[in-house]
mmCIF file of C-alpha atoms and ligand atoms in Angstrom:
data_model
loop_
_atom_site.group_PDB
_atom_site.id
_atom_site.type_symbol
_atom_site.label_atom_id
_atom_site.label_comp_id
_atom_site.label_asym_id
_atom_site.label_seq_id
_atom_site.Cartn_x
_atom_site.Cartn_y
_atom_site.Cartn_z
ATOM 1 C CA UNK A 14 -102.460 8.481 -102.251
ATOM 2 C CA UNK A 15 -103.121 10.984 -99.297
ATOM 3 C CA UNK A 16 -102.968 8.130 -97.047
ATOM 4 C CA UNK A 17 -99.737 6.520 -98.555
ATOM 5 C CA UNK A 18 -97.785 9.663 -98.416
ATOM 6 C CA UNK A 19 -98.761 9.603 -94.658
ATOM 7 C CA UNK A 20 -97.470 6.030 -94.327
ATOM 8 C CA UNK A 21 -94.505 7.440 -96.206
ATOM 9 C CA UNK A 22 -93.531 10.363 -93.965
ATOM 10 C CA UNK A 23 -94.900 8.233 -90.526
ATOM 11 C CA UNK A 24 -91.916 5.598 -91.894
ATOM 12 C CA UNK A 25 -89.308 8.154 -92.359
ATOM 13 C CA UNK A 26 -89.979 10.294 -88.665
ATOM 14 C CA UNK A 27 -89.818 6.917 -86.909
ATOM 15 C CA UNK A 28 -86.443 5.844 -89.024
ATOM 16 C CA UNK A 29 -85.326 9.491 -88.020
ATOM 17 C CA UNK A 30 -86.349 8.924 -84.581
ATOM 18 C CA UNK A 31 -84.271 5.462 -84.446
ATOM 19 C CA UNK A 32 -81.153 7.188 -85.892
ATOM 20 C CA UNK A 33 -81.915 9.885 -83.049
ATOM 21 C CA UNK A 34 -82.171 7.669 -80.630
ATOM 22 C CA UNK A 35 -78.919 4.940 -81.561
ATOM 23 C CA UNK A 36 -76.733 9.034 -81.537
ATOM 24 C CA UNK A 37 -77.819 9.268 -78.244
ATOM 25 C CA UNK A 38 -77.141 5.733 -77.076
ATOM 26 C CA UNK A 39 -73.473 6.034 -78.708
ATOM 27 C CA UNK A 40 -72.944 9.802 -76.918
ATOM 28 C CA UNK A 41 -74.102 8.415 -73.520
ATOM 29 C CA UNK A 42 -71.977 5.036 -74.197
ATOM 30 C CA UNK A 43 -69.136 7.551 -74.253
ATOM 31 C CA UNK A 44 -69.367 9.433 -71.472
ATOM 32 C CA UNK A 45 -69.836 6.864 -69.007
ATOM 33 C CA UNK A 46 -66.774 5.380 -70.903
ATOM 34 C CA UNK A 47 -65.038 8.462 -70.267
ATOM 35 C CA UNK A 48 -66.285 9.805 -67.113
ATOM 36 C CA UNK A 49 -67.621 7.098 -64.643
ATOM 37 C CA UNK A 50 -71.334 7.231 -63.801
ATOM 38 C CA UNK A 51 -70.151 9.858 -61.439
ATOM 39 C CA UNK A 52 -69.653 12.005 -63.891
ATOM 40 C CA UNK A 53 -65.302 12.796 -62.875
ATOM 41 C CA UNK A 54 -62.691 11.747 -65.139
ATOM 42 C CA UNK A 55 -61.582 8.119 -64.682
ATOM 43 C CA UNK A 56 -58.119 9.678 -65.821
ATOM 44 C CA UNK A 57 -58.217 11.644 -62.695
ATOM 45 C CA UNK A 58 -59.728 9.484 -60.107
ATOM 46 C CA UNK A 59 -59.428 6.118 -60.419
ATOM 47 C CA UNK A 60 -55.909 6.296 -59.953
ATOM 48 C CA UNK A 61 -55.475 8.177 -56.923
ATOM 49 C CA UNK A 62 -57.406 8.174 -53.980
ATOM 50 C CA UNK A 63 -57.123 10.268 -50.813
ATOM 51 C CA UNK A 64 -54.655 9.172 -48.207
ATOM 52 C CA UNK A 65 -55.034 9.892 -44.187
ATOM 53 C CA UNK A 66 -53.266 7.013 -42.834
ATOM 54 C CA UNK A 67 -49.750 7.425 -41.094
ATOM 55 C CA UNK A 68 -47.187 8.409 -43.676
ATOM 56 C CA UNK A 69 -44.021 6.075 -43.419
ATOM 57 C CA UNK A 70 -40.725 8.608 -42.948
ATOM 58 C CA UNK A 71 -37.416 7.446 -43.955
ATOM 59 C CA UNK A 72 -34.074 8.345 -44.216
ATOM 60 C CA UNK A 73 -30.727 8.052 -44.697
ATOM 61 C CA UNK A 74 -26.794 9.792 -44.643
ATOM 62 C CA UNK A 75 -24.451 9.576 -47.662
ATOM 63 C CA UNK A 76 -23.399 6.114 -48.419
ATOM 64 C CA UNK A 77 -20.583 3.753 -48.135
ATOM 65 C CA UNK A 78 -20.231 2.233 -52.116
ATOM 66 C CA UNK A 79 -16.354 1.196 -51.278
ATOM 67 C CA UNK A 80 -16.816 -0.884 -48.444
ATOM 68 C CA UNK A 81 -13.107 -2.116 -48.628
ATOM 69 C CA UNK A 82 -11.940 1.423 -48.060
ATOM 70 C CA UNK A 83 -14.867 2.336 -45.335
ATOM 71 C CA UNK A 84 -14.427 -0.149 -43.165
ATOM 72 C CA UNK A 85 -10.785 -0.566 -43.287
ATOM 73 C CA UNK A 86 -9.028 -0.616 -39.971
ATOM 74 C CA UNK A 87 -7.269 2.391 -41.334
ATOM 75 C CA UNK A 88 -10.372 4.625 -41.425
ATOM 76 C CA UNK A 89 -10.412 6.141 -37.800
ATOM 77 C CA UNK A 90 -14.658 6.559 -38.596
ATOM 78 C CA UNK A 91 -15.250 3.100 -39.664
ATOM 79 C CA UNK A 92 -17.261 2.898 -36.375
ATOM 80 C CA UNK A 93 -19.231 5.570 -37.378
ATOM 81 C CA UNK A 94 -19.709 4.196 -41.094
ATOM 82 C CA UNK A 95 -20.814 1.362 -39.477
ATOM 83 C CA UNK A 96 -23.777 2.674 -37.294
ATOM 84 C CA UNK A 97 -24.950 6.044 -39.319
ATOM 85 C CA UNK A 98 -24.565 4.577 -43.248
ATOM 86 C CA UNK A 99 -25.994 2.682 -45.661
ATOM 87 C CA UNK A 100 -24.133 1.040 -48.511
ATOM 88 C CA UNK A 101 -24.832 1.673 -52.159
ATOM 89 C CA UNK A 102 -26.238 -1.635 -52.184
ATOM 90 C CA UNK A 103 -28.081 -1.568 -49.342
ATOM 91 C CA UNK A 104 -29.820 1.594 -50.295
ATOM 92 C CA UNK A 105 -30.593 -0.262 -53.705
ATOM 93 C CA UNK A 106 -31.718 -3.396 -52.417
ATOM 94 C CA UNK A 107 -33.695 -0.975 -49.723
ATOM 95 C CA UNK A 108 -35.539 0.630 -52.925
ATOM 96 C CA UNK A 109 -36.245 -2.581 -54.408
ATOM 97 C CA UNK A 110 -38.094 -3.905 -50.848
ATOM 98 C CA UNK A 111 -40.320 -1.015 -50.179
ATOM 99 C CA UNK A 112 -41.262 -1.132 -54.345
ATOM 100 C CA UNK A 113 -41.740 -4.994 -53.582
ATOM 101 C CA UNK A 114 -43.911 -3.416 -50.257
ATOM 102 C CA UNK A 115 -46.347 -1.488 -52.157
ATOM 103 C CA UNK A 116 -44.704 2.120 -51.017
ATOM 104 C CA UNK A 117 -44.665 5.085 -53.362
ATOM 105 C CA UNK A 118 -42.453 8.100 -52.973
ATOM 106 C CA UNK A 119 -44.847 11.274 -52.048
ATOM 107 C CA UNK A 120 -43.228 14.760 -51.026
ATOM 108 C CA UNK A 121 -42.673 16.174 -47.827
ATOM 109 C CA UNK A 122 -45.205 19.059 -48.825
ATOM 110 C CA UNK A 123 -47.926 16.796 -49.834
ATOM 111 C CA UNK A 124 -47.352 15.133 -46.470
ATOM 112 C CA UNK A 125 -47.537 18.304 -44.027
ATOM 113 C CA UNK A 126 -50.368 19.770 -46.374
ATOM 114 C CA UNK A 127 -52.192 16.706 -45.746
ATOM 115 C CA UNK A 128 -52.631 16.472 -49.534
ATOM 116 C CA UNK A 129 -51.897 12.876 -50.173
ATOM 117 C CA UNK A 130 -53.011 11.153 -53.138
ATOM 118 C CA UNK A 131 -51.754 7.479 -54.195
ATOM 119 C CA UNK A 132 -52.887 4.907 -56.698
ATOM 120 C CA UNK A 133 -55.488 2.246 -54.922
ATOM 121 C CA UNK A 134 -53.231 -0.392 -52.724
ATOM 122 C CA UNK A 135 -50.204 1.972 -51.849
ATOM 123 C CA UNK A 136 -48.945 3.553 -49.094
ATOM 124 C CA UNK A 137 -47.142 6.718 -49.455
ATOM 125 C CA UNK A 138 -43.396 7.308 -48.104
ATOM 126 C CA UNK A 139 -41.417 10.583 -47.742
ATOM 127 C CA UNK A 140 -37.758 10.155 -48.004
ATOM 128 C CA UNK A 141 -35.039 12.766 -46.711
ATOM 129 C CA UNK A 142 -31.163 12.475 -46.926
ATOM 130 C CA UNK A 143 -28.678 14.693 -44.373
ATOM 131 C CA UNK A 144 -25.686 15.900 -44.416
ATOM 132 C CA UNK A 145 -24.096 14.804 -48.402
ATOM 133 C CA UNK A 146 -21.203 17.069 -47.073
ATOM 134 C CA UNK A 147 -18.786 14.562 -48.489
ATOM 135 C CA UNK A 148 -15.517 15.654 -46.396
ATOM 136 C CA UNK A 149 -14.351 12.389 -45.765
ATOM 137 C CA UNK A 150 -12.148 12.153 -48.919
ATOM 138 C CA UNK A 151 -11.156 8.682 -50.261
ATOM 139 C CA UNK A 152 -12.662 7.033 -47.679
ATOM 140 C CA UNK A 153 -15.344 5.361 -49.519
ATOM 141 C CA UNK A 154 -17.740 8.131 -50.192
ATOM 142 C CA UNK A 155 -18.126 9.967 -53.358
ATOM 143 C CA UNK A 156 -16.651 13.776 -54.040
ATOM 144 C CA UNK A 157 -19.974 15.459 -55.002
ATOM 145 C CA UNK A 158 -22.683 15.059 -56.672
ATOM 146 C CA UNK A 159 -22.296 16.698 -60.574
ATOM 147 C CA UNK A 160 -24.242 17.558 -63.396
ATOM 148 C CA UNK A 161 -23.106 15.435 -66.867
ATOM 149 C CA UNK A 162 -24.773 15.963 -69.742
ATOM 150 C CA UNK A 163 -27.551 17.387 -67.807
ATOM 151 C CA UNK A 164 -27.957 14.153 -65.411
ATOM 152 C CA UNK A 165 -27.758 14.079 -62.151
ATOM 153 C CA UNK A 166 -24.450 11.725 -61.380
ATOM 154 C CA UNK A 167 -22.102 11.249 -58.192
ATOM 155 C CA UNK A 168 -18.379 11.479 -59.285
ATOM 156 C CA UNK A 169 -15.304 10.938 -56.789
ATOM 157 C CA UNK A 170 -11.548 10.673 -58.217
ATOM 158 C CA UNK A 171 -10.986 8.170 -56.354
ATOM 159 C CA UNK A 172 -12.723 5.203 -58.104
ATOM 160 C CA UNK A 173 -13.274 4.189 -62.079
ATOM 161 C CA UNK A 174 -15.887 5.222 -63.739
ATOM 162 C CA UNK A 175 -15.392 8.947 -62.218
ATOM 163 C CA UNK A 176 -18.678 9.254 -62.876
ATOM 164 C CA UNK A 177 -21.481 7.010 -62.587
ATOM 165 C CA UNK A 178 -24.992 6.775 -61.199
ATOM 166 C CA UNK A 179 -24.853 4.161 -59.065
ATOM 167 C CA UNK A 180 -22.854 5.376 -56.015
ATOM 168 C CA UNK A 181 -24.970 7.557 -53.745
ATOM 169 C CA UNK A 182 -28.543 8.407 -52.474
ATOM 170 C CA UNK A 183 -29.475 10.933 -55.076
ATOM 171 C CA UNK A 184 -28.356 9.027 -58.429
ATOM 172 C CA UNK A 185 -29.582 5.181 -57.053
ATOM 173 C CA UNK A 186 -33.279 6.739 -56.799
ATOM 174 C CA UNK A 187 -33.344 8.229 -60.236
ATOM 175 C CA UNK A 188 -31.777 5.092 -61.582
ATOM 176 C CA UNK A 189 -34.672 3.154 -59.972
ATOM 177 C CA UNK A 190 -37.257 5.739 -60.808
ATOM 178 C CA UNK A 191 -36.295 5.155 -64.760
ATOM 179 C CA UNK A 192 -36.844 1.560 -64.237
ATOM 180 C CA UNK A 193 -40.076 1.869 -61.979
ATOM 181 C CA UNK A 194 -41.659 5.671 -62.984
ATOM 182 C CA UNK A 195 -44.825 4.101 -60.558
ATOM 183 C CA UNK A 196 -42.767 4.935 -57.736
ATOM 184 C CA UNK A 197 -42.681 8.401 -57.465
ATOM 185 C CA UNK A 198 -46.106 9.851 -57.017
ATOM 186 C CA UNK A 199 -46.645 12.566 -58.800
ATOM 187 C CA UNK A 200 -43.130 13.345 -59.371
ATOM 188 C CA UNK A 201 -41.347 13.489 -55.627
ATOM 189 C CA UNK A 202 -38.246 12.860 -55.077
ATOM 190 C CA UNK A 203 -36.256 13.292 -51.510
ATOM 191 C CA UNK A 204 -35.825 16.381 -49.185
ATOM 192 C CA UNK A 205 -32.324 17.245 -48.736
ATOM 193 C CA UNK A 206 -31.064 18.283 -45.673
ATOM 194 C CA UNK A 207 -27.998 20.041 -46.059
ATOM 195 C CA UNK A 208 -25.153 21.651 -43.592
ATOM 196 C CA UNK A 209 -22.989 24.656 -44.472
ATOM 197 C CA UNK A 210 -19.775 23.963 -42.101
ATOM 198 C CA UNK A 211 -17.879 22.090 -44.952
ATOM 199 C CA UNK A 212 -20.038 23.565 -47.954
ATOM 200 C CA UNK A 213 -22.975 21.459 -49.568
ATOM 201 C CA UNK A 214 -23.186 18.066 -51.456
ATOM 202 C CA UNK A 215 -19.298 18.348 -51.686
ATOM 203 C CA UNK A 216 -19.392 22.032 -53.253
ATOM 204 C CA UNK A 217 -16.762 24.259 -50.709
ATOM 205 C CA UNK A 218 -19.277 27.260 -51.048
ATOM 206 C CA UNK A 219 -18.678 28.518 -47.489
ATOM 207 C CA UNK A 220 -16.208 30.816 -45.316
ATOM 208 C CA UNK A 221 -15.360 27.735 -43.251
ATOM 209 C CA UNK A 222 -14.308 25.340 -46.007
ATOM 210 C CA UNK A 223 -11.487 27.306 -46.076
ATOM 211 C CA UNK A 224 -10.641 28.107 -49.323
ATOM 212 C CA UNK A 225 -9.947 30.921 -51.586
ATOM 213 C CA UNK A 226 -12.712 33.372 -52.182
ATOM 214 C CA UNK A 227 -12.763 32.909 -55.809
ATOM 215 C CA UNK A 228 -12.859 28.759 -55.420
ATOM 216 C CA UNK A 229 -15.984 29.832 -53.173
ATOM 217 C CA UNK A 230 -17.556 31.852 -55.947
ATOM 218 C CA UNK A 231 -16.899 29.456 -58.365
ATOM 219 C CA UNK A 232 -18.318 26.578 -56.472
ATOM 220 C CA UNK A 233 -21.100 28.571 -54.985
ATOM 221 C CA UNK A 234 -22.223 29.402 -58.917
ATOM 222 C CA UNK A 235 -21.768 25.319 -59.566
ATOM 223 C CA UNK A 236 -23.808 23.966 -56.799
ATOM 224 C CA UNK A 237 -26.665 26.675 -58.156
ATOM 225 C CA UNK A 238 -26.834 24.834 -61.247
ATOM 226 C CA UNK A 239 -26.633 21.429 -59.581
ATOM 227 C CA UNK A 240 -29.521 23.207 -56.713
ATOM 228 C CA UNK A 241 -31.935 24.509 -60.155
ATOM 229 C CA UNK A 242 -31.490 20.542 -61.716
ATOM 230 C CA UNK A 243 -31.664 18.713 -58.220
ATOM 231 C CA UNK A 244 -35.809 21.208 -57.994
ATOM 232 C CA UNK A 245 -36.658 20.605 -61.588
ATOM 233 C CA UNK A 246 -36.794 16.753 -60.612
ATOM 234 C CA UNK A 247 -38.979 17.208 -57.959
ATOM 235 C CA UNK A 248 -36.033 17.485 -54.862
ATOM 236 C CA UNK A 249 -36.389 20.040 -51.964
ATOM 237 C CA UNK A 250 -33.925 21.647 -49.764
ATOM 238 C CA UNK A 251 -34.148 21.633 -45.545
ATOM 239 C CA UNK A 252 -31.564 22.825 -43.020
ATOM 240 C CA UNK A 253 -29.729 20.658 -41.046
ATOM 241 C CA UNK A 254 -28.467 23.588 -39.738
ATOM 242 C CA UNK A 255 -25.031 25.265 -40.487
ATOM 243 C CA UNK A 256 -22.587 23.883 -37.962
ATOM 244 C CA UNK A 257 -24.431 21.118 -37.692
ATOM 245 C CA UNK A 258 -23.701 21.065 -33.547
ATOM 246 C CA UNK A 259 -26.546 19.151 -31.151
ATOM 247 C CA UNK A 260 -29.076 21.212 -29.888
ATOM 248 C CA UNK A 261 -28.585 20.286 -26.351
ATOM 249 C CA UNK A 262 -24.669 21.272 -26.258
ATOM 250 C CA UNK A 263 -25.782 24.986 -28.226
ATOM 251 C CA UNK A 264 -26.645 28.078 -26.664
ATOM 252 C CA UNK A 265 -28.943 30.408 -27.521
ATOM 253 C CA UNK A 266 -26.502 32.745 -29.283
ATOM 254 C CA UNK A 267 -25.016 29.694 -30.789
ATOM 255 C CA UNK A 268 -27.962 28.788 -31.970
ATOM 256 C CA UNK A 269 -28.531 32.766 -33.156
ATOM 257 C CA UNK A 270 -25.288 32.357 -35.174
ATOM 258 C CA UNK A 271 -25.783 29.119 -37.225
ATOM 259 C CA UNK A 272 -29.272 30.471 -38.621
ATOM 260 C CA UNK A 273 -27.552 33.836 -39.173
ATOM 261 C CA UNK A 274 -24.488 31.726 -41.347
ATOM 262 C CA UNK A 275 -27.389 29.474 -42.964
ATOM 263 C CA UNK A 276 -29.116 32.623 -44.154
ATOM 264 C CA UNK A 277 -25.982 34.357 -45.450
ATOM 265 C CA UNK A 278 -24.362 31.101 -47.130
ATOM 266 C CA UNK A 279 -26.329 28.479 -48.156
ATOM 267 C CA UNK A 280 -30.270 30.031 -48.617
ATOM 268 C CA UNK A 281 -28.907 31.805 -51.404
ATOM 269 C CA UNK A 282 -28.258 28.625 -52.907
ATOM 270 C CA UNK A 283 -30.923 26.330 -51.929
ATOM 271 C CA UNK A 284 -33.657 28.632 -51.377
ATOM 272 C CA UNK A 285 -35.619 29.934 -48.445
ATOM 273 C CA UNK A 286 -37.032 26.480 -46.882
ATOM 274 C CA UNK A 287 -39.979 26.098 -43.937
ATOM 275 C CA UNK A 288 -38.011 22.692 -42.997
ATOM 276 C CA UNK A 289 -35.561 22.229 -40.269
ATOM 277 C CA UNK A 290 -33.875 19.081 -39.660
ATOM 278 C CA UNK A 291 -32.499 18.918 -36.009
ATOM 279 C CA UNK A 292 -28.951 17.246 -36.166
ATOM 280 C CA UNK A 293 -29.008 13.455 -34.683
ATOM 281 C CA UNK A 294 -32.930 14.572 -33.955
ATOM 282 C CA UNK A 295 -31.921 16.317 -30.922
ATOM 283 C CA UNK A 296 -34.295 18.918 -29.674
ATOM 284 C CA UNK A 297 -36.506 20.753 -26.766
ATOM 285 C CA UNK A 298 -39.896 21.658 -28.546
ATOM 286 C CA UNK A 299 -40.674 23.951 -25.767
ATOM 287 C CA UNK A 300 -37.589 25.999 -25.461
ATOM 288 C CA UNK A 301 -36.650 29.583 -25.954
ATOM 289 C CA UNK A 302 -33.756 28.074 -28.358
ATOM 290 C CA UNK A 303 -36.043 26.747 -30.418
ATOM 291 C CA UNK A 304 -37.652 29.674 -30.876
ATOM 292 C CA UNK A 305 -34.591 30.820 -32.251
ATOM 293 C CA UNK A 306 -35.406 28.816 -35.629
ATOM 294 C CA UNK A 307 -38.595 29.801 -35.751
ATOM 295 C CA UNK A 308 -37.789 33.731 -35.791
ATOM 296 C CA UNK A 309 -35.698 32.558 -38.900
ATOM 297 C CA UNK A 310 -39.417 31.441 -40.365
ATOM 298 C CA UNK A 311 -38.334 27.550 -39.437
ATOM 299 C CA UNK A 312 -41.323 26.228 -38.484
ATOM 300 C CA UNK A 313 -41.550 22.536 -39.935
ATOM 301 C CA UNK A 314 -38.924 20.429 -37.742
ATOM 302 C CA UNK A 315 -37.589 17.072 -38.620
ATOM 303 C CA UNK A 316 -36.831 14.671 -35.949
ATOM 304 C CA UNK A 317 -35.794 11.234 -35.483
ATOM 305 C CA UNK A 318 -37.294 8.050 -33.899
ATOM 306 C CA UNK A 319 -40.132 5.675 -34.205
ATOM 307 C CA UNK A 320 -42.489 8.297 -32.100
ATOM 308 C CA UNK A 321 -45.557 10.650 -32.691
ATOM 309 C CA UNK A 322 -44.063 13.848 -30.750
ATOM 310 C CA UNK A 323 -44.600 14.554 -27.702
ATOM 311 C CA UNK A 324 -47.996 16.034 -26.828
ATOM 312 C CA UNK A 325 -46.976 19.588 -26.664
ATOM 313 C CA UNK A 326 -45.549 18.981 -30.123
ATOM 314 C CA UNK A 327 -48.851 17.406 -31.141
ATOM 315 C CA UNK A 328 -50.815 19.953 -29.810
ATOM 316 C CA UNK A 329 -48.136 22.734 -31.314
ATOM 317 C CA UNK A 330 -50.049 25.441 -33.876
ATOM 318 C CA UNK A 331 -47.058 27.188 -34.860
ATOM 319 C CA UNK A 332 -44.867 24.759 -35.530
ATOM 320 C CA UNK A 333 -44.790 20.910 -37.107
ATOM 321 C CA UNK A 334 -43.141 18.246 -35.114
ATOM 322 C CA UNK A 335 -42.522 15.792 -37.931
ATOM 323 C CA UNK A 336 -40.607 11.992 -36.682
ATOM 324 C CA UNK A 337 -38.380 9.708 -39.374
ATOM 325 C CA UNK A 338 -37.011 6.480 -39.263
ATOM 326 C CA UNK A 339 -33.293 6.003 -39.814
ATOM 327 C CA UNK A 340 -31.758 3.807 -42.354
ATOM 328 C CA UNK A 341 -28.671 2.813 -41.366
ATOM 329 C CA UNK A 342 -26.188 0.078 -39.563
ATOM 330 C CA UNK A 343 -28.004 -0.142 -36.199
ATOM 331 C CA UNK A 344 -30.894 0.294 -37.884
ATOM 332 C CA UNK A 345 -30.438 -2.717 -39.814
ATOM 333 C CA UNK A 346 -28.995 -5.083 -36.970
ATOM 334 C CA UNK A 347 -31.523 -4.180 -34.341
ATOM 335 C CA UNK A 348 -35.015 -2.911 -35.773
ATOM 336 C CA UNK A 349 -35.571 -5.932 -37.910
ATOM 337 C CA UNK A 350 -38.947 -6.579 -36.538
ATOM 338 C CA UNK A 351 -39.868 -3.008 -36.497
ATOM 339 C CA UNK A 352 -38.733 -2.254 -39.752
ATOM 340 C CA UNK A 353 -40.652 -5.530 -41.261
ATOM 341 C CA UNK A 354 -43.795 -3.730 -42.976
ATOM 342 C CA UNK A 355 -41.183 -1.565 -45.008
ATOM 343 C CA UNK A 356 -38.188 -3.721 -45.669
ATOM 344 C CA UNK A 357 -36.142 -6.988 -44.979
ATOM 345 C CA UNK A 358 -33.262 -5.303 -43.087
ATOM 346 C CA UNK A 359 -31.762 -8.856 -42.868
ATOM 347 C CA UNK A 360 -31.781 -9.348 -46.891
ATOM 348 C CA UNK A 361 -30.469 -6.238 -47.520
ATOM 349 C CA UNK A 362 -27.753 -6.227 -44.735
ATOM 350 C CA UNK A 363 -24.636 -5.908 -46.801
ATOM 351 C CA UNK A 364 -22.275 -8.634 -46.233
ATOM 352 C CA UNK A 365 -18.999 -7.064 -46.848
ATOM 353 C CA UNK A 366 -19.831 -4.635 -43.560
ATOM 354 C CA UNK A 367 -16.898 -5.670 -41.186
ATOM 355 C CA UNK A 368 -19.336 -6.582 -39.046
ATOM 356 C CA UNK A 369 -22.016 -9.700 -39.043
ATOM 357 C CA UNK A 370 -25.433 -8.511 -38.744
ATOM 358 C CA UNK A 371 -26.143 -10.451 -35.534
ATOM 359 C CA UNK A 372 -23.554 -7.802 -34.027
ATOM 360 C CA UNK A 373 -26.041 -5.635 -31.526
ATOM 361 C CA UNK A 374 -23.119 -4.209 -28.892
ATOM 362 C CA UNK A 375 -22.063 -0.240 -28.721
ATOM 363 C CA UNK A 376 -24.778 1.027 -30.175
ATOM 364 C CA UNK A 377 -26.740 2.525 -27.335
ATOM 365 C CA UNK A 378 -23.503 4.826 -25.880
HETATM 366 ZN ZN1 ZN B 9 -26.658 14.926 -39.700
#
């Protein structure tokens, strides 16, 4: 009896130790389900990994979406529309080739933090749009961008719909971000970099848009609510300075002025901003002007070309030397090789320019 209740009880520990042992195979099934033999998250890993390549820099003015009107021989800056501008399709089609090219939209913090994550197989891309002033009325640029029903839109009066999403820089790349959320990483969106001479993203919220003090109030109070909608979806704000005048052609007390007006008129609406975008990338690095912009706490500049700064620039610890690519007309016609790794500028050349995209003359005046 004594020895059968011993068989008995042996049975039941080694049944208990089975069950024991099948808990702990299930538990440790799920955590290397869950967490990698490594022990981190899948969740939070396997999708991103660090990035310390060269990050692509792009950008591009407001765009052309009525190309009949733009490049009329009655618009006196179809020259200009020509070399500095996308169209509305071209900027689509753009989007669509550096999707098609494996990029992914990071922000212009993550890139000068040196905090770049991206899924495996992308490269990241930082996108930044100047000017938006939209003072070339009925020309075939939008009014302003608007807030309707909450969504970012571009409206002009000029055109039907009067509002739509499908017109300028700002309302293409959400459009495309709805259809393709993989493109923005971790939520970025553009830098804009705005003037203050003719107001902001067609708002008249300055002195010299000449117009009434209460219109400037009003529209000042309008483009804050635009400003608040434009952060919440991951935009940021840069100078392009006030008067937007080349740095060569300013003096120091010129210079003194415009960060003095930017201060004044437009931080209050954008915000205070580390980022200043030199007008047509024009700049001296090592020049008591530029040290103009960085007693106004600039200290992040944004220049132009295919270039990695000069080597004081490189070698700069108070300041970030920062080089973009242009979008644009010449762009299009005459970096098609250069361009190749991020889009096919010949594909997405718009046809309906007024000129052929094998034109290449008056572009280096
Ligand atoms: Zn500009």
């Amino acid at each position: 009896m004594a020895q059968d209740i011993n068989m008995y009880n042996l049975i039941c520990i080694f049944k208990r130790r089975i069950f024991v042992a099948v808990i702990l195979v299930i538990i440790a099934a799920c955590f290397i389900f869950s967490f990698g033999f490594t022990g981190k998250a899948i969740a939070d890993t396997a999708e991103l990994d660090e990035y310390d390549g060269k990050i692509e820099h792009i950008f591009t003015h407001e765009l052309i979406f009525d190309t009949a009107k733009a490049y009329s021989p009655n618009n006196s800056v179809r020259d200009c529309f020509d070399k500095d501008h996308l169209t509305a399709k071209e900027f689509k089609a753009l989007l669509g080739e550096l999707y098609k090219n494996d990029y992914v939209l990071v922000s212009l913090d993550s890139a000068i933090n040196g905090d770049v994550k991206v899924p495996r197989g992308k490269k990241p891309l930082v996108m930044s749009f100047d000017d938006m002033t939209y003072d070339t009325f009925n020309r075939g640029c939008i009014d302003k961008i608007i807030l309707s029903d909450g969504n970012i839109c571009d409206y002009t009066k000029n055109a039907e719909p009067q509002v739509s999403r499908e017109r300028e820089n700002v309302t293409i790349l959400e459009s495309f971000i709805e259809q393709h959320p993989d493109f923005s990483c971790d939520g970025a969106r553009a830098t804009l970099c705005v003037n203050g001479y003719n107001g902001i993203l067609g708002y008249r919220c300055t002195p010299d848009c000449k117009v009434s003090e209460e219109k400037q109030a009003a529209e000042t109070e309008e483009c804050k609510k635009l400003v608040a909608a434009l952060k919440g979806l991951g935009y940021t704000f840069a100078s392009h300075t006030y008067y937007h005048k080349y740095f060569n052609s300013c003096t120091a007390n010129m210079i003194e002025k415009d960060c003095a007006m930017w201060q004044k008129y437009i931080e209050p609406i954008v915000g205070e901003t580390l980022v200043l975008c030199y007008p047509a990338g024009e700049h001296k690095a090592k020049n008591a002007k530029n040290d103009i912009f960085k007693k106004y706490g600039f200290d992040i500049f944004l220049c132009v070309g295919n270039f990695a700064g000069t080597d004081y620039e490189r070698a700069a610890t108070d300041a970030k030397y920062l080089y973009r690519l242009p979008f644009d007309g010449t762009a299009l016609r005459l970096y098609q090789k250069s361009y190749a790794h991020l889009a096919d500028t010949r594909a997405i050349y718009d046809e309906t320019r007024f000129r052929p995209f094998s034109y290449k003359g008056g572009y280096y005046k």
